[in-house]
mmCIF file of C-alpha atoms and ligand atoms in Angstrom:
data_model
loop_
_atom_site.group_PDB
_atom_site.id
_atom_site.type_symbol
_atom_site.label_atom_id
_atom_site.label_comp_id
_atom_site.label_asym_id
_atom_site.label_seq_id
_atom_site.Cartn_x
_atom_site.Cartn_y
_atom_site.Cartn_z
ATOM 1 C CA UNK N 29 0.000 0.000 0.000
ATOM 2 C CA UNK N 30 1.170 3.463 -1.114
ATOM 3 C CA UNK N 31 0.913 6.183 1.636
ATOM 4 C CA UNK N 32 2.042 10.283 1.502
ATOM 5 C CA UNK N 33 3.007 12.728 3.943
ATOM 6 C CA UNK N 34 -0.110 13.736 6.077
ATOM 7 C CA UNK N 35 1.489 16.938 5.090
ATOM 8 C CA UNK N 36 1.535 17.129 1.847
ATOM 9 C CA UNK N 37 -2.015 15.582 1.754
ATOM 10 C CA UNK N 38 -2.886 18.606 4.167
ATOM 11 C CA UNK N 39 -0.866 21.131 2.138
ATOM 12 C CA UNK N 40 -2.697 20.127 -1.197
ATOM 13 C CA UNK N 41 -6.300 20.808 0.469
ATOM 14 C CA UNK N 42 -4.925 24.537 1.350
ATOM 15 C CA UNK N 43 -4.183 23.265 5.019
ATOM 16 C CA UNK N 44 -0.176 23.614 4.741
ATOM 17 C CA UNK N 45 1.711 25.876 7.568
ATOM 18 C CA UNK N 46 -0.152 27.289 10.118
ATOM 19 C CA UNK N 47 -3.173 25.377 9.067
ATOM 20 C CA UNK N 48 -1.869 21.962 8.948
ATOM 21 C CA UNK N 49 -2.522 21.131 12.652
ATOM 22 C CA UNK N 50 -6.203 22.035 12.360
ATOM 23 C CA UNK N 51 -6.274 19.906 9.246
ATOM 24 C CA UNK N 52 -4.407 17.052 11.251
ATOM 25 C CA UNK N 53 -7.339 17.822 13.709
ATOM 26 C CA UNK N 54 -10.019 17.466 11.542
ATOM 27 C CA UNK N 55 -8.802 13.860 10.024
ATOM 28 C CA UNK N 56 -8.466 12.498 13.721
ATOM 29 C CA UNK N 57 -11.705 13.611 14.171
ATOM 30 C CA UNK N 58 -13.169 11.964 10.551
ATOM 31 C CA UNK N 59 -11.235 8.506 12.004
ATOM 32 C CA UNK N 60 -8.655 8.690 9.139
ATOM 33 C CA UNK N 61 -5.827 9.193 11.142
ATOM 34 C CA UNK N 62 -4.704 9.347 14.956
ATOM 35 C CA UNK N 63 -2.847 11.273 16.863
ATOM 36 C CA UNK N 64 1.136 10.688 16.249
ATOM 37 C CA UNK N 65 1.085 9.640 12.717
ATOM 38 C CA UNK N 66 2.853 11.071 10.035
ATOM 39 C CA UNK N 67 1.468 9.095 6.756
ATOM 40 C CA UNK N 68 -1.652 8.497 5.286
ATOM 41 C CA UNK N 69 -2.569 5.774 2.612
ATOM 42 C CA UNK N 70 -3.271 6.733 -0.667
ATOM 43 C CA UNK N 71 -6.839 4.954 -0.421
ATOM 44 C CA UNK N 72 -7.766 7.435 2.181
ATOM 45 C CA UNK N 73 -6.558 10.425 0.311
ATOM 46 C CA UNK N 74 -10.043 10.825 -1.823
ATOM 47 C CA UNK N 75 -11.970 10.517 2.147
ATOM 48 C CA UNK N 76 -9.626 12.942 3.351
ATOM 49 C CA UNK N 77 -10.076 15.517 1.220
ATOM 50 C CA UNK N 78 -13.769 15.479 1.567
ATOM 51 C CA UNK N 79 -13.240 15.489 5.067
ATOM 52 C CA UNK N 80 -11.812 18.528 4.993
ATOM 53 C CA UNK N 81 -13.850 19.743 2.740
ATOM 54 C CA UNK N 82 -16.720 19.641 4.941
ATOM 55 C CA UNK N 83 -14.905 20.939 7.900
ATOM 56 C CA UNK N 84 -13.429 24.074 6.578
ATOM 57 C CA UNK N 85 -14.019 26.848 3.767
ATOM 58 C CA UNK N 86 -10.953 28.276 2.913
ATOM 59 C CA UNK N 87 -10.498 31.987 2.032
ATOM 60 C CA UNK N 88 -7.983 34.263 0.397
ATOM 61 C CA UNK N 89 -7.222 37.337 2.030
ATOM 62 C CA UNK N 90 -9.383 39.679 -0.482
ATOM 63 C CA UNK N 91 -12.159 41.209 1.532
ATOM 64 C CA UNK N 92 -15.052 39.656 -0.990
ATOM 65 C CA UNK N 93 -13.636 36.201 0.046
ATOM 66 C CA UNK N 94 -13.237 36.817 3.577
ATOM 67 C CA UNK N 95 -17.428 38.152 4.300
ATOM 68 C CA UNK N 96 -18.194 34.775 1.923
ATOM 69 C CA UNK N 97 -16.545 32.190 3.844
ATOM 70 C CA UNK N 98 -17.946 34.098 7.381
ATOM 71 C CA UNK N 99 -21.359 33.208 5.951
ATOM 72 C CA UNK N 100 -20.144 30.058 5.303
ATOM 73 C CA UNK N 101 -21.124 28.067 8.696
ATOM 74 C CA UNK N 102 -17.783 25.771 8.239
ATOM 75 C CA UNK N 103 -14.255 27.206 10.147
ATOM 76 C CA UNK N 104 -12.757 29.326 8.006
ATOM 77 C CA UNK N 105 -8.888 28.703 6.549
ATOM 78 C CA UNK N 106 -6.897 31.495 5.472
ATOM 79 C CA UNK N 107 -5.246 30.163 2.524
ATOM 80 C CA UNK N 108 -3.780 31.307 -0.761
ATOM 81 C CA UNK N 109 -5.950 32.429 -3.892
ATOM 82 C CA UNK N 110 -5.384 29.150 -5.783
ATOM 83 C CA UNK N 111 -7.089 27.240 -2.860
ATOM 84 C CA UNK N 112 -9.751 29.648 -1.976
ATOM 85 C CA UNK N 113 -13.568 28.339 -2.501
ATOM 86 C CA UNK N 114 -14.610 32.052 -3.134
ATOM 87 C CA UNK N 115 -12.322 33.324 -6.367
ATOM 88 C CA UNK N 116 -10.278 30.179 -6.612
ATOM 89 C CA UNK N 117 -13.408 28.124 -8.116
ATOM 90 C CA UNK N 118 -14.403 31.021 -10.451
ATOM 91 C CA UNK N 119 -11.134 31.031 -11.716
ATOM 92 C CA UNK N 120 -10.956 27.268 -13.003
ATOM 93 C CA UNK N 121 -14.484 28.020 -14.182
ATOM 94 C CA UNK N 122 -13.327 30.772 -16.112
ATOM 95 C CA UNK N 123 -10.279 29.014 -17.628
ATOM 96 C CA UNK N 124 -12.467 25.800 -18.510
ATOM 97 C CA UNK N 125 -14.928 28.606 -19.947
ATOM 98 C CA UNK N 126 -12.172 29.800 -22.012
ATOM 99 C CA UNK N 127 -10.926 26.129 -22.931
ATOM 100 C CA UNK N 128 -14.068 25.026 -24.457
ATOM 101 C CA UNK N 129 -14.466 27.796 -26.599
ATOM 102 C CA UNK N 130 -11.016 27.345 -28.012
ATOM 103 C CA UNK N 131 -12.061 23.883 -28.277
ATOM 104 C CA UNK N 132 -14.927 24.507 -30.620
ATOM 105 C CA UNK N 133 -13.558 27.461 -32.747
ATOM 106 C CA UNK N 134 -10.613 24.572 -33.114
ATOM 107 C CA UNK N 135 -13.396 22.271 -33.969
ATOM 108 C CA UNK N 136 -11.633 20.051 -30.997
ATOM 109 C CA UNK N 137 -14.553 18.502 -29.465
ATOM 110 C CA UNK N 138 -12.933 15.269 -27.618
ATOM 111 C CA UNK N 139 -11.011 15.678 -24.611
ATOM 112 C CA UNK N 140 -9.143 12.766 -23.052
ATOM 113 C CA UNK N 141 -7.665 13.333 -19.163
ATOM 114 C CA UNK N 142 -5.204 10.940 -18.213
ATOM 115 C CA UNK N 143 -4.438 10.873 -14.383
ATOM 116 C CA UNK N 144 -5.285 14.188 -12.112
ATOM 117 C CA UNK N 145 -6.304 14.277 -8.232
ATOM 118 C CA UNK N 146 -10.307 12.598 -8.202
ATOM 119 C CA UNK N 147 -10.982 16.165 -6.617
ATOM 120 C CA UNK N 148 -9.889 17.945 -9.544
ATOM 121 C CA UNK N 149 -11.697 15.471 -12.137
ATOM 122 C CA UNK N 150 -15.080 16.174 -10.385
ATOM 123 C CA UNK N 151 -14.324 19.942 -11.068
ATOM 124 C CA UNK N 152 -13.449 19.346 -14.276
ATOM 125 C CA UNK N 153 -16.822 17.374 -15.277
ATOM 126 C CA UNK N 154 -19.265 19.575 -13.875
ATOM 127 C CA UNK N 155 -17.379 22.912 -15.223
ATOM 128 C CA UNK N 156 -17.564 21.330 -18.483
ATOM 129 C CA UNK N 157 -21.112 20.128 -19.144
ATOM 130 C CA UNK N 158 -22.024 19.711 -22.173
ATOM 131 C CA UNK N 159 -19.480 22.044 -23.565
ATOM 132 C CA UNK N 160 -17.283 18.553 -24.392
ATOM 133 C CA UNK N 161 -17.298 15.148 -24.689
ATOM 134 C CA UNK N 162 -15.151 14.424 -22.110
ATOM 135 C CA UNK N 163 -13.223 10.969 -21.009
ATOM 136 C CA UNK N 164 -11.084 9.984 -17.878
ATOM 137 C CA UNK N 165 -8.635 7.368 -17.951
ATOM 138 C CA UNK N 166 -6.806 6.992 -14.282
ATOM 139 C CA UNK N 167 -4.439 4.019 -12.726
ATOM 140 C CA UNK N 168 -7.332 2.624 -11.243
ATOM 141 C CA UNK N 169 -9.043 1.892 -14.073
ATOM 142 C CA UNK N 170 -5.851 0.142 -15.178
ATOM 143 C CA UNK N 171 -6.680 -0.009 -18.881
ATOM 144 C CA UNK N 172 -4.921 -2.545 -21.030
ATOM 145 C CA UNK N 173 -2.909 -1.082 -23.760
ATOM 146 C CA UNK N 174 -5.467 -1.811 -26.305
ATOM 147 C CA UNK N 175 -8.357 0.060 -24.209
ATOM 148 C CA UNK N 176 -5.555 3.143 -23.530
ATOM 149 C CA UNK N 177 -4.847 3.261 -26.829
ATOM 150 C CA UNK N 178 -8.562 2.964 -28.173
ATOM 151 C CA UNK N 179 -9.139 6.167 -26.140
ATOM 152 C CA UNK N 180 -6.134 7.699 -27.408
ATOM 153 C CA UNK N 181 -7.442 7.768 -31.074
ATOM 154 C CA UNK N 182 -11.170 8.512 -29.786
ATOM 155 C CA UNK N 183 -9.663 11.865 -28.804
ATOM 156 C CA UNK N 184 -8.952 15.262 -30.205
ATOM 157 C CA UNK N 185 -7.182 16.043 -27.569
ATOM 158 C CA UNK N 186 -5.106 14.244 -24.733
ATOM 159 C CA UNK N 187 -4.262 15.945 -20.996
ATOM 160 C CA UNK N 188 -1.989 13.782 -18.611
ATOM 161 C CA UNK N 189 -2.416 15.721 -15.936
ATOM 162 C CA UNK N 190 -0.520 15.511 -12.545
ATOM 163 C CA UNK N 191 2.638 13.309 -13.113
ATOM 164 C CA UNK N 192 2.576 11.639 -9.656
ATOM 165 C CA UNK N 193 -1.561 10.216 -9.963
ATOM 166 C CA UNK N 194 -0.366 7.990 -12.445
ATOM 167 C CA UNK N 195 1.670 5.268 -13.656
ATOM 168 C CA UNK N 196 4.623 6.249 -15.987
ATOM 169 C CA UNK N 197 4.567 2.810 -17.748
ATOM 170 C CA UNK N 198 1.170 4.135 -18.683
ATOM 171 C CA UNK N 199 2.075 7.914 -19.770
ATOM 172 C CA UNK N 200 5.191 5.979 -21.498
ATOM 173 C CA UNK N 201 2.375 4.492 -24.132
ATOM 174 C CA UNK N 202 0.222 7.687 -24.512
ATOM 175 C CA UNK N 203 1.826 9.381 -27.547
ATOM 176 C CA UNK N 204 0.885 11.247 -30.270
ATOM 177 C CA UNK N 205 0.819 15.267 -31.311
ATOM 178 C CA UNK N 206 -2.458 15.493 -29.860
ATOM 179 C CA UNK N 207 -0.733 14.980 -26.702
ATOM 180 C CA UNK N 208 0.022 17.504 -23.812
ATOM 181 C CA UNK N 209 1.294 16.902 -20.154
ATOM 182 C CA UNK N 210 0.670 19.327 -17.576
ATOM 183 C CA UNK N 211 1.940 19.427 -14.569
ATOM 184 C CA UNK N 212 0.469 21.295 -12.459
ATOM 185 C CA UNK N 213 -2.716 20.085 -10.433
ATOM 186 C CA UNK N 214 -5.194 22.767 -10.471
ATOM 187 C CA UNK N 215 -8.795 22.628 -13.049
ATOM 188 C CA UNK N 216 -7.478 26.167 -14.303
ATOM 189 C CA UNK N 217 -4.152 25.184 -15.016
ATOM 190 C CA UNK N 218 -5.162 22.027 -17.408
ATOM 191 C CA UNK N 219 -7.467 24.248 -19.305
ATOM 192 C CA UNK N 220 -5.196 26.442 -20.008
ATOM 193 C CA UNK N 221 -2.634 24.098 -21.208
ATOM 194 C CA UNK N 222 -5.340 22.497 -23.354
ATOM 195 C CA UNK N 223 -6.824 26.324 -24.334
ATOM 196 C CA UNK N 224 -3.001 27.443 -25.337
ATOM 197 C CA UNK N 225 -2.648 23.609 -27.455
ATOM 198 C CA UNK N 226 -5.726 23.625 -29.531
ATOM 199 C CA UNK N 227 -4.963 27.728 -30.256
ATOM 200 C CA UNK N 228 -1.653 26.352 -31.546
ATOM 201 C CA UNK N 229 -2.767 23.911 -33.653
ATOM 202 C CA UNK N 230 -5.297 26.100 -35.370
HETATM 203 ZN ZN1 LIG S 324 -10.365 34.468 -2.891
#
């Protein structure tokens, strides 16, 4: 069994520094963890997060933010922008926004996602609707080469997103010039990477 720094776990929901040991507090409290330990499993990761979700809403420090999460009923976080439920959400919304537009002046109407936090995939899928015909592939479906590769060809375009979600045998055999990698977690991040590819390719 895989496990990751509580930490880092803590630090991806927006609970890093001075907001880690409320975090930690929160999981003892949800029974994922106890009091003393430094690791979590990676099967707990996807509970985790939703603990936390449902424990605090996490605000930047721009005043609009700030009255939001007060009104909120959960504790309130201060965290940075990229993690903050007020402006950070209507940011990936407006980069997915922007995404499938370039998408359909691009005539790109198939996107593939490869990998990406479960969190971020949910995001993803409701920000996108309709707007795209949209496909995950992840480790745990652990898709045979044939299946990867049918999916490969369904799509206009391909997104491995998130390096460490998935395997690298299986990002080895993704190829192709439809095919992008980004890096960095976040929904607005991917749909920029895909927005900036398909405005290339026009
Ligand atoms: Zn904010």
């Amino acid at each position: 069994m895989q496990d990751v720094p509580i930490a880092d776990a803590l630090a991806r929901a927006g609970l890093g520094g001075a907001n880690a040991e409320r975090g930690f507090a929160a999981l003892c409290g949800a029974g994922l963890t106890r009091p003393g330990k430094t690791r979590i499993a990676e099967n707990k990761i996807a509970a985790a997060q939703s603990a936390l979700r449902a424990a605090f809403v996490r605000a930047c420090h721009k005043p609009a933010c700030r009255e939001k999460a007060q009104r909120d009923g959960r504790a309130v976080v201060e965290t940075a922008a990229e993690h903050c439920d007020g402006c950070g959400g209507e940011d990936n919304r407006a980069a997915v926004e922007e995404m499938l537009a370039a998408m359909q002046r691009a005539n790109r109407t198939k996107l593939l996602v490869v990998g990406g936090a479960p969190n971020s995939r949910d995001e993803l899928k409701s920000l996108c609707g309709q707007g795209c015909e949209l496909r995950f592939l992840t480790k745990d479906d652990r898709p045979g080469r044939r299946t990867s590769d049918s999916h490969v060809a369904w799509a206009d375009v391909v997104a491995i997103w998130g390096s460490t979600q998935i395997d690298h045998k299986m990002t080895q055999a993704i190829r192709g010039p439809h095919v992008i990698t980004c890096a960095q977690r976040g929904v607005a991040a991917l749909a920029q990477s895909v927005a900036r590819h398909v405005n290339r390719e026009r």
